[in-house]
DNA sequence: TAGGCCATCTGGTCCT
DNA sequence: AGGACCAGATGGCCTA
């Protein structure tokens, strides 16, 4: 059972001078850290030979005055306080380092998940990597488009043939397509028309489409709009990954 | 050089 | 009580 640091220090004879706010209480218990608080071999601590007032070599009886005793006690308390404060600081530091390490690891896991998500999204040129926000937005829209494709396919193809068609990489030749000036709406349209594949129903035509949301960078007013949330310089790569007509 | 993106640190809060 | 999660701050790197 972990012992509170104050108890630890108290057991060691070191009263924590850090009366501390509640913000510090979270750092004050840890068995392992408490174990680190074994008192250092005192060089001038309670068991150390007294610097002053030691029995005289002459053997004369030493009777220290009350003032000397009080001063010595004050000095010892001061040294203990400095030591306990340093230990508290060290303890908080070590726990902060542990927390930083966990946080770093957590973020690495999050990034690994994002990489996994990127890997299942339609491919892009090798030297292109979607940013985090682009990955999330594109995945959102990609899922919407796939669901929409299934819905339309099921409407138009009794028997659920859409699923089989979706599973066939019939659109692979156009992924990714050659770079084209994304700023040219006409060339954009012609490129799409020339594609062996055609996109699913435009997200624009469906009020439930993510395209309808202003949260996405490329809205209905954008002539280049294809897949909302996708960077404009990557639009050409997503002209036709929806294998449904 | 400004702006975007990212990794990391940090302290607060919530959850188990 | 300790870990997970979160958001703000900060600094580095890169690009237009």
Short mmCIF file of C-alpha atoms (C1' of nucleotides) in Angstrom, two decimals:
data_model
loop_
_atom_site.label_atom_id
_atom_site.label_comp_id
_atom_site.label_asym_id
_atom_site.label_seq_id
_atom_site.Cartn_x
_atom_site.Cartn_y
_atom_site.Cartn_z
CA UNK A 1 0.00 0.00 0.00
CA UNK A 2 1.49 3.26 -1.08
CA UNK A 3 2.24 5.68 1.63
CA UNK A 4 1.57 9.35 1.24
CA UNK A 5 4.67 11.34 0.78
CA UNK A 6 4.01 13.39 3.87
CA UNK A 7 3.87 10.19 5.90
CA UNK A 8 6.97 9.05 4.19
CA UNK A 9 8.79 12.22 5.04
CA UNK A 10 7.35 12.22 8.51
CA UNK A 11 8.57 8.70 9.10
CA UNK A 12 11.92 9.86 7.98
CA UNK A 13 11.78 12.72 10.36
CA UNK A 14 11.43 15.24 7.55
CA UNK A 15 8.34 17.30 7.93
CA UNK A 16 7.36 18.58 4.55
CA UNK A 17 7.53 22.29 4.57
CA UNK A 18 5.45 22.34 1.47
CA UNK A 19 2.04 22.90 2.90
CA UNK A 20 1.08 22.57 -0.69
CA UNK A 21 -2.09 23.29 -2.52
CA UNK A 22 -4.42 20.60 -3.69
CA UNK A 23 -2.75 20.81 -7.06
CA UNK A 24 0.24 19.05 -5.62
CA UNK A 25 -1.58 16.30 -3.81
CA UNK A 26 -1.74 14.31 -7.00
CA UNK A 27 1.97 13.88 -6.93
CA UNK A 28 2.38 12.87 -3.37
CA UNK A 29 1.90 9.16 -3.34
CA UNK A 30 3.90 6.48 -4.93
CA UNK A 31 5.36 3.47 -3.22
CA UNK A 32 8.29 3.31 -5.54
CA UNK A 33 9.04 6.95 -5.18
CA UNK A 34 8.59 6.74 -1.47
CA UNK A 35 11.19 4.04 -1.40
CA UNK A 36 13.53 6.48 -3.04
CA UNK A 37 13.19 8.69 -0.05
CA UNK A 38 15.47 6.68 2.14
CA UNK A 39 17.42 9.24 4.06
CA UNK A 40 20.80 9.89 2.57
CA UNK A 41 23.75 8.97 4.65
CA UNK A 42 23.86 12.01 6.80
CA UNK A 43 27.10 13.85 6.88
CA UNK A 44 25.80 16.31 9.35
CA UNK A 45 22.48 14.88 10.23
CA UNK A 46 21.08 13.85 13.56
CA UNK A 47 23.47 10.94 13.93
CA UNK A 48 26.45 12.82 12.66
CA UNK A 49 29.06 13.83 15.12
CA UNK A 50 28.27 17.23 16.43
CA UNK A 51 30.31 19.95 14.91
CA UNK A 52 30.26 21.89 18.03
CA UNK A 53 29.93 20.95 21.60
CA UNK A 54 31.69 17.68 21.13
CA UNK A 55 33.24 16.28 24.23
CA UNK A 56 36.39 18.11 24.78
CA UNK A 57 39.63 16.37 24.36
CA UNK A 58 40.52 17.54 27.72
CA UNK A 59 37.65 15.49 29.05
CA UNK A 60 36.16 18.46 30.73
CA UNK A 61 32.37 18.10 31.06
CA UNK A 62 30.60 19.84 28.19
CA UNK A 63 27.45 21.60 29.16
CA UNK A 64 26.14 23.37 26.02
CA UNK A 65 24.02 26.34 26.62
CA UNK A 66 20.33 26.37 25.84
CA UNK A 67 20.88 28.92 23.09
CA UNK A 68 23.40 26.72 21.32
CA UNK A 69 20.98 23.78 21.43
CA UNK A 70 18.20 25.86 19.97
CA UNK A 71 20.43 27.20 17.21
CA UNK A 72 21.58 23.72 16.36
CA UNK A 73 18.00 22.48 16.21
CA UNK A 74 17.08 25.35 13.91
CA UNK A 75 19.96 24.59 11.61
CA UNK A 76 18.99 20.94 11.44
CA UNK A 77 15.38 21.78 10.73
CA UNK A 78 16.47 24.15 8.00
CA UNK A 79 18.68 21.56 6.38
CA UNK A 80 15.92 18.94 6.59
CA UNK A 81 13.48 21.34 5.03
CA UNK A 82 15.75 22.12 2.14
CA UNK A 83 16.31 18.42 1.68
CA UNK A 84 12.62 17.55 1.75
CA UNK A 85 11.81 20.33 -0.69
CA UNK A 86 14.46 19.06 -3.04
CA UNK A 87 13.05 15.56 -2.73
CA UNK A 88 9.52 16.78 -3.36
CA UNK A 89 10.73 18.57 -6.42
CA UNK A 90 12.60 15.49 -7.55
CA UNK A 91 9.59 13.31 -6.90
CA UNK A 92 7.24 15.55 -8.82
CA UNK A 93 9.77 15.72 -11.59
CA UNK A 94 10.07 11.96 -11.87
CA UNK A 95 6.31 11.55 -11.96
CA UNK A 96 6.00 14.27 -14.55
CA UNK A 97 8.59 12.49 -16.64
CA UNK A 98 6.58 9.27 -16.37
CA UNK A 99 3.40 11.07 -17.36
CA UNK A 100 5.19 12.68 -20.29
CA UNK A 101 6.36 9.28 -21.42
CA UNK A 102 2.84 7.88 -21.27
CA UNK A 103 1.48 10.86 -23.14
CA UNK A 104 4.14 10.53 -25.80
CA UNK A 105 3.30 6.86 -26.20
CA UNK A 106 -0.39 7.64 -26.37
CA UNK A 107 0.18 10.14 -29.15
CA UNK A 108 2.37 7.66 -31.00
CA UNK A 109 -0.48 5.14 -30.83
CA UNK A 110 -2.86 7.75 -32.12
CA UNK A 111 -0.54 8.53 -35.01
CA UNK A 112 -0.19 4.83 -35.78
CA UNK A 113 -3.97 4.59 -35.98
CA UNK A 114 -4.02 7.56 -38.32
CA UNK A 115 -1.39 5.91 -40.49
CA UNK A 116 -3.52 2.76 -40.59
CA UNK A 117 -6.47 4.87 -41.65
CA UNK A 118 -4.41 6.55 -44.38
CA UNK A 119 -3.37 3.14 -45.64
CA UNK A 120 -6.95 2.08 -46.34
CA UNK A 121 -7.93 5.29 -48.02
CA UNK A 122 -7.53 5.63 -51.76
CA UNK A 123 -3.87 5.90 -52.54
CA UNK A 124 -2.10 9.10 -53.28
CA UNK A 125 1.23 9.86 -54.84
CA UNK A 126 3.94 8.36 -52.72
CA UNK A 127 5.34 11.66 -51.67
CA UNK A 128 1.99 12.92 -50.55
CA UNK A 129 0.78 12.44 -47.04
CA UNK A 130 -2.53 13.66 -45.83
CA UNK A 131 -2.40 15.73 -42.73
CA UNK A 132 -4.27 14.54 -39.71
CA UNK A 133 -7.27 16.71 -40.28
CA UNK A 134 -7.31 15.89 -43.97
CA UNK A 135 -7.16 12.19 -43.19
CA UNK A 136 -10.11 12.39 -40.85
CA UNK A 137 -12.20 14.50 -43.19
CA UNK A 138 -11.39 12.42 -46.20
CA UNK A 139 -12.17 9.20 -44.33
CA UNK A 140 -15.46 10.64 -43.22
CA UNK A 141 -16.43 11.52 -46.76
CA UNK A 142 -15.06 8.33 -48.19
CA UNK A 143 -17.23 6.30 -45.87
CA UNK A 144 -20.19 8.43 -46.76
CA UNK A 145 -19.54 7.93 -50.45
CA UNK A 146 -19.21 4.18 -50.08
CA UNK A 147 -22.43 4.01 -48.12
CA UNK A 148 -24.14 6.15 -50.69
CA UNK A 149 -22.81 3.96 -53.45
CA UNK A 150 -24.22 0.89 -51.77
CA UNK A 151 -27.54 2.55 -51.29
CA UNK A 152 -27.83 3.63 -54.90
CA UNK A 153 -26.56 0.32 -56.15
CA UNK A 154 -29.12 -1.56 -54.15
CA UNK A 155 -31.80 0.65 -55.60
CA UNK A 156 -30.69 0.16 -59.14
CA UNK A 157 -29.41 -3.36 -58.99
CA UNK A 158 -31.87 -5.76 -57.44
CA UNK A 159 -30.11 -8.68 -55.89
CA UNK A 160 -27.44 -6.64 -54.21
CA UNK A 161 -25.04 -6.79 -57.11
CA UNK A 162 -23.54 -3.52 -56.04
CA UNK A 163 -21.52 -5.18 -53.35
CA UNK A 164 -19.86 -7.50 -55.80
CA UNK A 165 -19.14 -4.61 -58.10
CA UNK A 166 -17.73 -2.61 -55.28
CA UNK A 167 -15.37 -5.37 -54.37
CA UNK A 168 -13.95 -5.43 -57.88
CA UNK A 169 -11.13 -2.98 -58.37
CA UNK A 170 -12.62 -1.80 -61.60
CA UNK A 171 -11.66 1.71 -60.79
CA UNK A 172 -8.04 0.99 -60.08
CA UNK A 173 -6.73 2.47 -63.36
CA UNK A 174 -7.77 5.90 -62.31
CA UNK A 175 -6.20 5.83 -58.89
CA UNK A 176 -4.35 8.05 -58.79
CA UNK A 177 -4.88 9.96 -61.93
CA UNK A 178 -2.34 12.19 -63.56
CA UNK A 179 -2.01 15.58 -62.03
CA UNK A 180 -4.19 18.12 -63.66
CA UNK A 181 -4.74 21.76 -62.95
CA UNK A 182 -7.32 21.60 -60.26
CA UNK A 183 -8.07 25.25 -60.71
CA UNK A 184 -9.53 24.65 -64.14
CA UNK A 185 -13.12 23.66 -63.67
CA UNK A 186 -13.56 22.66 -67.29
CA UNK A 187 -10.55 20.44 -67.43
CA UNK A 188 -11.68 19.02 -64.17
CA UNK A 189 -15.02 18.14 -65.69
CA UNK A 190 -13.55 16.72 -68.84
CA UNK A 191 -11.08 14.67 -66.92
CA UNK A 192 -13.91 13.19 -64.98
CA UNK A 193 -15.90 12.50 -68.10
CA UNK A 194 -12.96 10.85 -69.78
CA UNK A 195 -12.44 8.62 -66.83
CA UNK A 196 -13.34 4.97 -67.19
CA UNK A 197 -15.14 5.30 -63.95
CA UNK A 198 -17.77 7.63 -62.79
CA UNK A 199 -18.39 8.97 -59.41
CA UNK A 200 -21.32 8.11 -57.30
CA UNK A 201 -24.11 10.53 -56.99
CA UNK A 202 -22.61 13.84 -56.19
CA UNK A 203 -22.55 14.59 -52.52
CA UNK A 204 -24.04 17.88 -53.54
CA UNK A 205 -27.25 16.23 -54.52
CA UNK A 206 -27.81 14.75 -51.13
CA UNK A 207 -28.68 16.99 -48.22
CA UNK A 208 -27.26 14.39 -45.89
CA UNK A 209 -23.95 14.58 -47.61
CA UNK A 210 -21.00 15.84 -45.69
CA UNK A 211 -20.65 18.27 -48.53
CA UNK A 212 -23.60 20.13 -47.17
CA UNK A 213 -21.70 20.91 -44.04
CA UNK A 214 -19.77 24.10 -43.80
CA UNK A 215 -17.27 22.25 -41.70
CA UNK A 216 -15.60 21.10 -44.84
CA UNK A 217 -13.26 23.13 -46.87
CA UNK A 218 -14.85 22.48 -50.23
CA UNK A 219 -18.48 23.24 -50.28
CA UNK A 220 -21.13 23.25 -52.97
CA UNK A 221 -20.09 26.70 -54.05
CA UNK A 222 -16.66 25.51 -54.96
CA UNK A 223 -16.43 24.61 -58.67
CA UNK A 224 -13.63 22.26 -57.80
CA UNK A 225 -15.70 20.48 -55.27
CA UNK A 226 -15.45 16.78 -55.47
CA UNK A 227 -14.72 15.36 -52.11
CA UNK A 228 -15.14 17.87 -49.37
CA UNK A 229 -12.26 18.08 -47.01
CA UNK A 230 -9.71 16.88 -49.46
CA UNK A 231 -6.84 19.21 -50.21
CA UNK A 232 -7.31 20.95 -53.50
CA UNK A 233 -3.96 19.80 -54.79
CA UNK A 234 -5.11 16.22 -54.32
CA UNK A 235 -8.48 16.55 -55.93
CA UNK A 236 -7.28 14.96 -59.12
CA UNK A 237 -6.53 11.78 -57.28
CA UNK A 238 -10.07 11.25 -56.24
CA UNK A 239 -11.95 11.75 -59.40
CA UNK A 240 -13.29 8.29 -59.71
CA UNK A 241 -12.69 5.92 -56.93
CA UNK A 242 -16.37 5.24 -56.60
CA UNK A 243 -16.96 2.24 -58.87
CA UNK A 244 -20.58 2.76 -59.42
CA UNK A 245 -22.55 4.28 -62.20
"C1'" DT B 1 9.11 35.95 -42.99
"C1'" DA B 2 4.44 34.46 -41.92
"C1'" DG B 3 1.64 30.63 -41.55
"C1'" DG B 4 0.70 25.66 -41.24
"C1'" DC B 5 1.73 21.35 -39.26
"C1'" DC B 6 3.68 18.62 -35.89
"C1'" DA B 7 5.83 16.72 -31.54
"C1'" DT B 8 6.31 17.43 -26.93
"C1'" DC B 9 5.49 19.20 -22.36
"C1'" DT B 10 2.27 20.45 -18.94
"C1'" DG B 11 -1.53 20.77 -15.68
"C1'" DG B 12 -6.36 19.86 -15.11
"C1'" DT B 13 -10.14 16.59 -15.19
"C1'" DC B 14 -12.29 12.20 -15.61
"C1'" DC B 15 -12.41 7.29 -15.12
"C1'" DT B 16 -11.30 2.73 -13.24
"C1'" DA C 1 -4.39 6.59 -6.35
"C1'" DG C 2 -2.83 6.17 -10.82
"C1'" DG C 3 -3.58 6.22 -15.57
"C1'" DA C 4 -6.12 8.04 -19.61
"C1'" DC C 5 -7.71 11.82 -21.86
"C1'" DC C 6 -7.79 16.54 -23.09
"C1'" DA C 7 -6.54 21.22 -24.36
"C1'" DG C 8 -3.25 25.02 -24.18
"C1'" DA C 9 1.53 26.50 -24.74
"C1'" DT C 10 5.83 26.24 -26.97
"C1'" DG C 11 9.37 25.51 -30.25
"C1'" DG C 12 11.11 23.30 -34.53
"C1'" DC C 13 10.62 22.42 -39.37
"C1'" DC C 14 8.93 23.35 -43.85
"C1'" DT C 15 6.88 25.97 -47.59
"C1'" DA C 16 4.88 29.76 -50.24
#
